[in-house]
Amino acid sequence: MKKHNFSAGPSILPQEVLQKASEAILNFNDENLSLIEISHRSPAFVAVMEKASNLVLELLNLKNKGYSALFLQGGASLEFLMTPYNLMKEGGKAAYLDTGAWSSKAIKEAKLFGDVEIVASSKDKNYNYIPKGFEIPVDADYFHCTSNNTIYGTQMKSFPKNDSLLVCDMSSDIFSRSLDFSQFDLIYAGAQKNMGPAGATLVVVKDDVLGKTGRKIPSMLDYQIHISKDSMFNTPPVFAVYVSMLTLQWLKDLGGVAGIEKINNTKAALLYNEIDSNPLFKGVAEKEDRSNMNATFVLTDETLKDKFNAMCKAAGLSGINGHRSVGGYRASMYNALPLESVQALVNVMKELNK
């Protein structure tokens, strides 16, 4: 029976990508060597890294616009640290928008480097909305936000314009929707939602914003060093980069970000329409801030929980339990999740109501 994978991450990947990746594990480029046993300095893998980086800039419409794409390690969690190291001046200040668990962790790390001003927070309502109408201090070196909040099911629909640098953690919605990506000076994202397996972190940074902090930065945490070494200052996560390259090519073949955005909008509309029309379910996030990637919802009658769970299992629905901070259910609809999987979930919800 087909499994419908709604896992919040590591998450679903395209079947054709998994097939090609599995073949490369056994025999990469018909060289009778495995992808994960060849040198990362070999021409074959250098070509993989170059293609992956070029696809990132092409899909985000940032090619030849002064940006570099890096594949690093340590997840978004290390970027919480690398961001202030590379962008906050000595004795400087940063502004942060607090919209959930991940932005809170980013704030904690930034406070180790200087003054951090939280311009707004939605913690008062368990992060079920995105704050609006906040002001960013003019003396901030950068403003940091999280575009999509996997746990709470909220997503920023627009981004503030101001004179400071704009930094965004896009770990859970990178490549899922059309944006003017040139408005951002630094974007980072873990690979394990929309790009590939866990183990690689994508960083897209505007070259001319670097090297201006007056700080001494440890080599492994210095973006400029990683740029100068083409993401190979240390041994890169070869498998994660290769699968990311395959996924980015799959996305390009689908019509790029604009193409997948239409599919994602259709998936989200299908599920949210059922949540809103079915009296047995209620959405968690404020409607205007609902995420197209992670739909959070609860039962209006908790006595039906065991029955609904059993029905989901029988239908092959996997990974829809909500995070412990929110409870209920969470359906993660990343790029590779097909529309038929969302329809399968909606069918179970309709059947429960009947």
Tab-separated table of C-alpha atoms in Angstrom:
chain	number	residue	atom	x	y	z
A	1	MET	CA	0.000	0.000	0.000
A	2	LYS	CA	1.214	3.498	-0.814
A	3	LYS	CA	2.316	5.568	2.161
A	4	HIS	CA	1.371	9.244	2.128
A	5	ASN	CA	4.310	10.959	3.828
A	6	PHE	CA	3.333	14.133	5.692
A	7	SER	CA	6.482	14.148	7.847
A	8	ALA	CA	7.606	17.596	8.979
A	9	GLY	CA	11.237	16.700	8.348
A	10	PRO	CA	13.282	14.936	7.288
A	11	SER	CA	10.519	14.808	4.746
A	12	ILE	CA	9.332	13.376	1.480
A	13	LEU	CA	11.536	13.501	-1.622
A	14	PRO	CA	10.539	12.936	-5.267
A	15	GLN	CA	10.503	9.251	-6.195
A	16	GLU	CA	12.670	9.797	-9.263
A	17	VAL	CA	15.249	11.565	-7.097
A	18	LEU	CA	15.327	8.660	-4.641
A	19	GLN	CA	15.782	6.232	-7.519
A	20	LYS	CA	18.709	8.145	-9.033
A	21	ALA	CA	20.309	8.661	-5.624
A	22	SER	CA	20.075	4.958	-4.793
A	23	GLU	CA	21.775	4.097	-8.081
A	24	ALA	CA	24.575	6.568	-7.362
A	25	ILE	CA	25.203	4.945	-3.997
A	26	LEU	CA	26.098	1.731	-5.818
A	27	ASN	CA	27.622	3.085	-9.023
A	28	PHE	CA	28.157	6.812	-9.526
A	29	ASN	CA	28.481	8.068	-13.118
A	30	ASP	CA	29.212	4.497	-14.319
A	31	GLU	CA	32.601	4.670	-12.616
A	32	ASN	CA	31.964	1.492	-10.597
A	33	LEU	CA	32.516	3.500	-7.443
A	34	SER	CA	29.946	4.692	-4.949
A	35	LEU	CA	29.092	8.378	-4.660
A	36	ILE	CA	29.900	8.202	-0.949
A	37	GLU	CA	33.361	6.719	-1.414
A	38	ILE	CA	34.844	8.994	-4.070
A	39	SER	CA	36.983	12.026	-3.283
A	40	HIS	CA	35.063	15.268	-2.875
A	41	ARG	CA	37.955	16.841	-4.802
A	42	SER	CA	37.389	14.589	-7.817
A	43	PRO	CA	36.169	16.297	-11.013
A	44	ALA	CA	32.964	14.253	-10.861
A	45	PHE	CA	31.911	15.605	-7.471
A	46	VAL	CA	33.216	19.133	-8.080
A	47	ALA	CA	30.821	19.188	-11.045
A	48	VAL	CA	27.970	18.146	-8.716
A	49	MET	CA	28.728	20.982	-6.295
A	50	GLU	CA	28.972	23.533	-9.104
A	51	LYS	CA	25.686	22.406	-10.640
A	52	ALA	CA	23.879	22.435	-7.290
A	53	SER	CA	25.092	25.963	-6.504
A	54	ASN	CA	24.199	27.237	-9.965
A	55	LEU	CA	20.714	25.706	-9.790
A	56	VAL	CA	20.089	27.462	-6.465
A	57	LEU	CA	20.900	30.885	-7.901
A	58	GLU	CA	19.004	30.162	-11.113
A	59	LEU	CA	15.825	29.023	-9.343
A	60	LEU	CA	15.901	32.022	-6.996
A	61	ASN	CA	16.593	34.390	-9.916
A	62	LEU	CA	19.816	35.551	-8.282
A	63	LYS	CA	22.319	34.476	-10.911
A	64	ASN	CA	24.867	37.174	-11.763
A	65	LYS	CA	23.420	39.453	-9.092
A	66	GLY	CA	26.306	39.334	-6.625
A	67	TYR	CA	25.172	36.354	-4.548
A	68	SER	CA	26.948	33.152	-3.550
A	69	ALA	CA	25.257	29.825	-2.790
A	70	LEU	CA	26.945	27.640	-0.184
A	71	PHE	CA	26.301	24.102	0.996
A	72	LEU	CA	27.438	23.895	4.606
A	73	GLN	CA	26.712	21.733	7.653
A	74	GLY	CA	25.315	22.188	11.141
A	75	GLY	CA	21.739	22.920	10.103
A	76	ALA	CA	19.884	26.163	10.693
A	77	SER	CA	21.026	25.838	14.312
A	78	LEU	CA	24.601	26.703	13.346
A	79	GLU	CA	23.354	29.554	11.153
A	80	PHE	CA	21.800	31.092	14.274
A	81	LEU	CA	25.421	31.577	15.326
A	82	MET	CA	27.030	32.294	11.950
A	83	THR	CA	24.593	35.089	11.131
A	84	PRO	CA	25.644	37.431	13.969
A	85	TYR	CA	29.288	36.387	13.607
A	86	ASN	CA	29.280	37.574	9.984
A	87	LEU	CA	26.807	40.473	10.076
A	88	MET	CA	26.684	42.044	13.549
A	89	LYS	CA	29.350	44.691	14.067
A	90	GLU	CA	31.487	44.801	17.189
A	91	GLY	CA	29.305	46.576	19.727
A	92	GLY	CA	26.482	46.363	17.223
A	93	LYS	CA	22.802	45.600	17.339
A	94	ALA	CA	20.361	43.261	15.589
A	95	ALA	CA	16.572	43.187	15.336
A	96	TYR	CA	14.637	39.911	15.505
A	97	LEU	CA	11.026	38.943	14.916
A	98	ASP	CA	9.934	36.180	17.316
A	99	THR	CA	7.428	33.873	15.621
A	100	GLY	CA	8.209	30.505	17.145
A	101	ALA	CA	10.659	27.985	18.540
A	102	TRP	CA	13.309	28.457	15.847
A	103	SER	CA	13.362	32.243	15.935
A	104	SER	CA	13.584	32.036	19.735
A	105	LYS	CA	16.681	29.850	19.418
A	106	ALA	CA	18.181	32.261	16.887
A	107	ILE	CA	17.607	35.130	19.317
A	108	LYS	CA	19.351	33.221	22.112
A	109	GLU	CA	22.501	32.785	19.998
A	110	ALA	CA	22.546	36.385	18.741
A	111	LYS	CA	22.487	37.700	22.305
A	112	LEU	CA	25.970	36.245	22.749
A	113	PHE	CA	27.302	38.806	20.248
A	114	GLY	CA	25.618	42.086	21.068
A	115	ASP	CA	22.402	43.970	21.628
A	116	VAL	CA	19.320	42.158	20.334
A	117	GLU	CA	15.972	43.916	20.060
A	118	ILE	CA	12.886	41.747	19.660
A	119	VAL	CA	10.709	44.013	17.538
A	120	ALA	CA	7.579	41.882	17.981
A	121	SER	CA	6.495	38.460	19.222
A	122	SER	CA	3.462	36.206	18.838
A	123	LYS	CA	4.326	34.164	21.918
A	124	ASP	CA	1.274	35.618	23.704
A	125	LYS	CA	-1.000	33.363	21.597
A	126	ASN	CA	1.320	30.363	21.341
A	127	TYR	CA	2.701	31.674	18.054
A	128	ASN	CA	-0.519	31.153	16.080
A	129	TYR	CA	-0.089	34.407	14.103
A	130	ILE	CA	2.563	36.620	12.483
A	131	PRO	CA	2.972	40.047	14.156
A	132	LYS	CA	2.299	43.074	11.959
A	133	GLY	CA	3.035	46.790	12.096
A	134	PHE	CA	6.295	46.548	14.000
A	135	GLU	CA	9.168	48.982	13.587
A	136	ILE	CA	12.774	48.021	12.961
A	137	PRO	CA	15.326	50.248	14.739
A	138	VAL	CA	17.367	52.347	12.326
A	139	ASP	CA	20.624	51.405	14.057
A	140	ALA	CA	20.175	47.647	13.609
A	141	ASP	CA	22.917	45.922	11.610
A	142	TYR	CA	20.349	43.447	10.319
A	143	PHE	CA	16.761	42.287	10.754
A	144	HIS	CA	16.162	38.556	11.152
A	145	CYS	CA	12.931	36.664	10.563
A	146	THR	CA	11.722	33.090	10.017
A	147	SER	CA	9.584	32.830	6.904
A	148	ASN	CA	7.669	29.672	7.840
A	149	ASN	CA	7.042	28.105	11.227
A	150	THR	CA	6.712	24.339	10.984
A	151	ILE	CA	5.482	23.744	14.534
A	152	TYR	CA	2.724	26.348	14.582
A	153	GLY	CA	1.709	26.397	10.914
A	154	THR	CA	2.269	30.102	10.235
A	155	GLN	CA	3.993	31.770	7.289
A	156	MET	CA	5.073	35.310	6.512
A	157	LYS	CA	3.270	36.570	3.424
A	158	SER	CA	5.345	39.745	3.071
A	159	PHE	CA	8.643	41.086	4.379
A	160	PRO	CA	9.435	44.538	5.785
A	161	LYS	CA	11.443	47.075	3.854
A	162	ASN	CA	14.050	48.931	5.883
A	163	ASP	CA	17.617	50.199	5.706
A	164	SER	CA	19.227	47.344	7.638
A	165	LEU	CA	20.221	44.027	6.102
A	166	LEU	CA	17.408	41.503	5.695
A	167	VAL	CA	18.122	37.967	6.923
A	168	CYS	CA	15.679	35.083	6.652
A	169	ASP	CA	15.576	31.518	7.902
A	170	MET	CA	13.713	29.760	5.068
A	171	SER	CA	14.360	26.220	6.245
A	172	SER	CA	10.806	25.023	5.699
A	173	ASP	CA	9.573	26.938	2.646
A	174	ILE	CA	12.620	27.610	0.462
A	175	PHE	CA	11.829	27.063	-3.251
A	176	SER	CA	8.106	26.705	-2.504
A	177	ARG	CA	6.794	30.093	-3.646
A	178	SER	CA	7.725	33.049	-5.805
A	179	LEU	CA	9.366	35.942	-3.980
A	180	ASP	CA	11.705	38.756	-4.854
A	181	PHE	CA	14.697	36.972	-3.368
A	182	SER	CA	16.952	39.937	-4.154
A	183	GLN	CA	15.362	41.768	-1.206
A	184	PHE	CA	17.253	39.413	1.116
A	185	ASP	CA	20.907	39.839	2.004
A	186	LEU	CA	21.208	36.423	3.629
A	187	ILE	CA	18.987	33.349	3.347
A	188	TYR	CA	19.663	30.054	5.048
A	189	ALA	CA	17.781	26.771	5.034
A	190	GLY	CA	18.250	23.208	6.180
A	191	ALA	CA	17.995	20.849	3.218
A	192	GLN	CA	15.627	18.343	4.792
A	193	LYS	CA	12.280	19.931	3.894
A	194	ASN	CA	12.284	20.941	0.230
A	195	MET	CA	15.770	20.067	-1.057
A	196	GLY	CA	17.258	16.828	0.133
A	197	PRO	CA	18.148	14.656	3.121
A	198	ALA	CA	19.357	15.988	6.445
A	199	GLY	CA	23.031	16.883	6.581
A	200	ALA	CA	23.367	19.912	4.307
A	201	THR	CA	22.473	23.539	4.942
A	202	LEU	CA	21.978	25.999	2.120
A	203	VAL	CA	23.246	29.550	2.577
A	204	VAL	CA	22.616	32.227	-0.045
A	205	VAL	CA	24.441	35.442	0.757
A	206	LYS	CA	25.044	38.762	-0.952
A	207	ASP	CA	28.798	38.986	-1.305
A	208	ASP	CA	29.202	42.689	-0.581
A	209	VAL	CA	27.590	42.554	2.872
A	210	LEU	CA	30.419	40.422	4.270
A	211	GLY	CA	33.677	41.416	5.943
A	212	LYS	CA	32.351	44.563	7.586
A	213	THR	CA	31.879	43.616	11.231
A	214	GLY	CA	35.358	44.222	12.603
A	215	ARG	CA	35.185	40.792	14.231
A	216	LYS	CA	37.738	38.014	14.142
A	217	ILE	CA	35.698	35.084	12.852
A	218	PRO	CA	36.797	31.449	13.297
A	219	SER	CA	37.536	29.952	9.890
A	220	MET	CA	34.739	27.392	9.945
A	221	LEU	CA	32.202	30.125	10.728
A	222	ASP	CA	33.386	32.647	8.139
A	223	TYR	CA	31.184	32.832	5.036
A	224	GLN	CA	33.961	34.497	3.035
A	225	ILE	CA	36.268	31.535	3.585
A	226	HIS	CA	33.564	29.081	2.503
A	227	ILE	CA	32.892	31.176	-0.605
A	228	SER	CA	36.596	31.258	-1.487
A	229	LYS	CA	36.734	27.455	-1.185
A	230	ASP	CA	33.505	26.791	-3.148
A	231	SER	CA	31.828	25.142	-0.117
A	232	MET	CA	34.784	22.791	0.261
A	233	PHE	CA	36.832	24.352	3.040
A	234	ASN	CA	36.154	21.073	4.807
A	235	THR	CA	34.744	17.825	3.399
A	236	PRO	CA	31.169	18.593	2.326
A	237	PRO	CA	28.206	16.269	2.971
A	238	VAL	CA	28.505	14.673	-0.474
A	239	PHE	CA	25.320	12.589	-0.419
A	240	ALA	CA	23.117	15.432	0.839
A	241	VAL	CA	24.549	17.820	-1.760
A	242	TYR	CA	24.065	15.286	-4.564
A	243	VAL	CA	20.433	14.599	-3.621
A	244	SER	CA	19.840	18.349	-3.325
A	245	MET	CA	21.227	18.785	-6.836
A	246	LEU	CA	18.868	16.106	-8.159
A	247	THR	CA	15.906	17.696	-6.351
A	248	LEU	CA	16.741	21.157	-7.674
A	249	GLN	CA	16.939	19.756	-11.215
A	250	TRP	CA	13.568	18.020	-10.663
A	251	LEU	CA	12.144	21.372	-9.566
A	252	LYS	CA	13.565	23.151	-12.601
A	253	ASP	CA	12.037	20.554	-14.897
A	254	LEU	CA	8.642	21.137	-13.233
A	255	GLY	CA	8.751	24.805	-14.157
A	256	GLY	CA	10.859	26.112	-11.308
A	257	VAL	CA	9.584	27.960	-8.257
A	258	ALA	CA	6.613	29.463	-10.119
A	259	GLY	CA	5.577	26.014	-11.308
A	260	ILE	CA	5.699	24.375	-7.893
A	261	GLU	CA	3.977	27.364	-6.294
A	262	LYS	CA	0.820	26.665	-8.298
A	263	ILE	CA	0.842	23.041	-7.151
A	264	ASN	CA	1.469	24.054	-3.541
A	265	ASN	CA	-1.393	26.555	-3.630
A	266	THR	CA	-3.733	23.851	-4.912
A	267	LYS	CA	-2.688	21.416	-2.182
A	268	ALA	CA	-3.072	23.981	0.588
A	269	ALA	CA	-6.465	25.186	-0.672
A	270	LEU	CA	-7.775	21.619	-0.818
A	271	LEU	CA	-6.845	20.864	2.789
A	272	TYR	CA	-7.788	24.207	4.316
A	273	ASN	CA	-11.175	24.126	2.583
A	274	GLU	CA	-11.865	20.804	4.287
A	275	ILE	CA	-10.639	22.059	7.672
A	276	ASP	CA	-12.949	25.084	7.424
A	277	SER	CA	-16.016	23.246	6.131
A	278	ASN	CA	-15.818	20.082	8.227
A	279	PRO	CA	-17.360	20.642	11.695
A	280	LEU	CA	-15.105	17.994	13.231
A	281	PHE	CA	-11.919	20.006	12.590
A	282	LYS	CA	-10.582	23.460	13.419
A	283	GLY	CA	-7.464	25.230	12.182
A	284	VAL	CA	-4.844	26.390	14.699
A	285	ALA	CA	-3.158	29.294	12.899
A	286	GLU	CA	-4.859	32.585	12.077
A	287	LYS	CA	-6.288	32.317	8.549
A	288	GLU	CA	-4.346	35.247	7.097
A	289	ASP	CA	-1.061	33.734	8.308
A	290	ARG	CA	-1.653	30.085	7.425
A	291	SER	CA	1.306	28.201	6.052
A	292	ASN	CA	1.099	26.479	2.686
A	293	MET	CA	3.773	24.079	3.909
A	294	ASN	CA	2.461	23.029	7.327
A	295	ALA	CA	-1.258	22.923	8.079
A	296	THR	CA	-2.003	22.620	11.803
A	297	PHE	CA	-5.462	21.576	12.970
A	298	VAL	CA	-7.289	19.895	15.865
A	299	LEU	CA	-10.389	17.794	16.359
A	300	THR	CA	-13.407	19.621	17.782
A	301	ASP	CA	-14.386	16.388	19.544
A	302	GLU	CA	-11.425	14.696	21.231
A	303	THR	CA	-13.401	11.482	21.746
A	304	LEU	CA	-12.942	10.844	18.023
A	305	LYS	CA	-9.136	10.876	18.260
A	306	ASP	CA	-8.599	7.102	18.347
A	307	LYS	CA	-11.069	6.551	15.521
A	308	PHE	CA	-9.482	9.234	13.320
A	309	ASN	CA	-5.979	7.944	14.030
A	310	ALA	CA	-7.015	4.407	13.077
A	311	MET	CA	-8.605	5.653	9.854
A	312	CYS	CA	-5.468	7.603	8.952
A	313	LYS	CA	-3.298	4.548	9.542
A	314	ALA	CA	-5.578	2.362	7.438
A	315	ALA	CA	-5.374	4.906	4.602
A	316	GLY	CA	-1.562	4.929	4.700
A	317	LEU	CA	-1.272	8.463	6.088
A	318	SER	CA	2.060	8.890	7.862
A	319	GLY	CA	3.542	11.710	9.944
A	320	ILE	CA	0.466	13.833	10.658
A	321	ASN	CA	0.681	14.014	14.442
A	322	GLY	CA	1.021	17.583	15.656
A	323	HIS	CA	4.024	18.860	17.559
A	324	ARG	CA	3.726	18.524	21.339
A	325	SER	CA	3.718	22.354	21.643
A	326	VAL	CA	0.471	22.567	19.686
A	327	GLY	CA	-1.135	19.126	19.814
A	328	GLY	CA	-3.667	17.899	17.299
A	329	TYR	CA	-2.419	17.305	13.788
A	330	ARG	CA	0.064	18.740	11.326
A	331	ALA	CA	0.080	17.960	7.627
A	332	SER	CA	3.360	19.018	6.050
A	333	MET	CA	2.907	19.601	2.333
A	334	TYR	CA	6.414	20.199	1.038
A	335	ASN	CA	7.218	20.399	-2.661
A	336	ALA	CA	7.537	16.654	-3.255
A	337	LEU	CA	4.222	15.714	-1.616
A	338	PRO	CA	1.782	14.887	-4.435
A	339	LEU	CA	-1.744	16.279	-4.595
A	340	GLU	CA	-3.112	12.737	-4.322
A	341	SER	CA	-1.689	12.479	-0.792
A	342	VAL	CA	-3.555	15.603	0.300
A	343	GLN	CA	-6.686	14.217	-1.308
A	344	ALA	CA	-6.233	10.980	0.637
A	345	LEU	CA	-6.147	12.947	3.909
A	346	VAL	CA	-9.188	14.993	2.914
A	347	ASN	CA	-11.081	11.802	2.066
A	348	VAL	CA	-10.446	10.412	5.560
A	349	MET	CA	-11.624	13.690	7.128
A	350	LYS	CA	-14.812	13.571	5.045
A	351	GLU	CA	-15.387	9.925	5.947
A	352	LEU	CA	-15.032	10.665	9.659
A	353	ASN	CA	-17.689	13.376	9.355
A	354	LYS	CA	-20.041	10.969	7.605
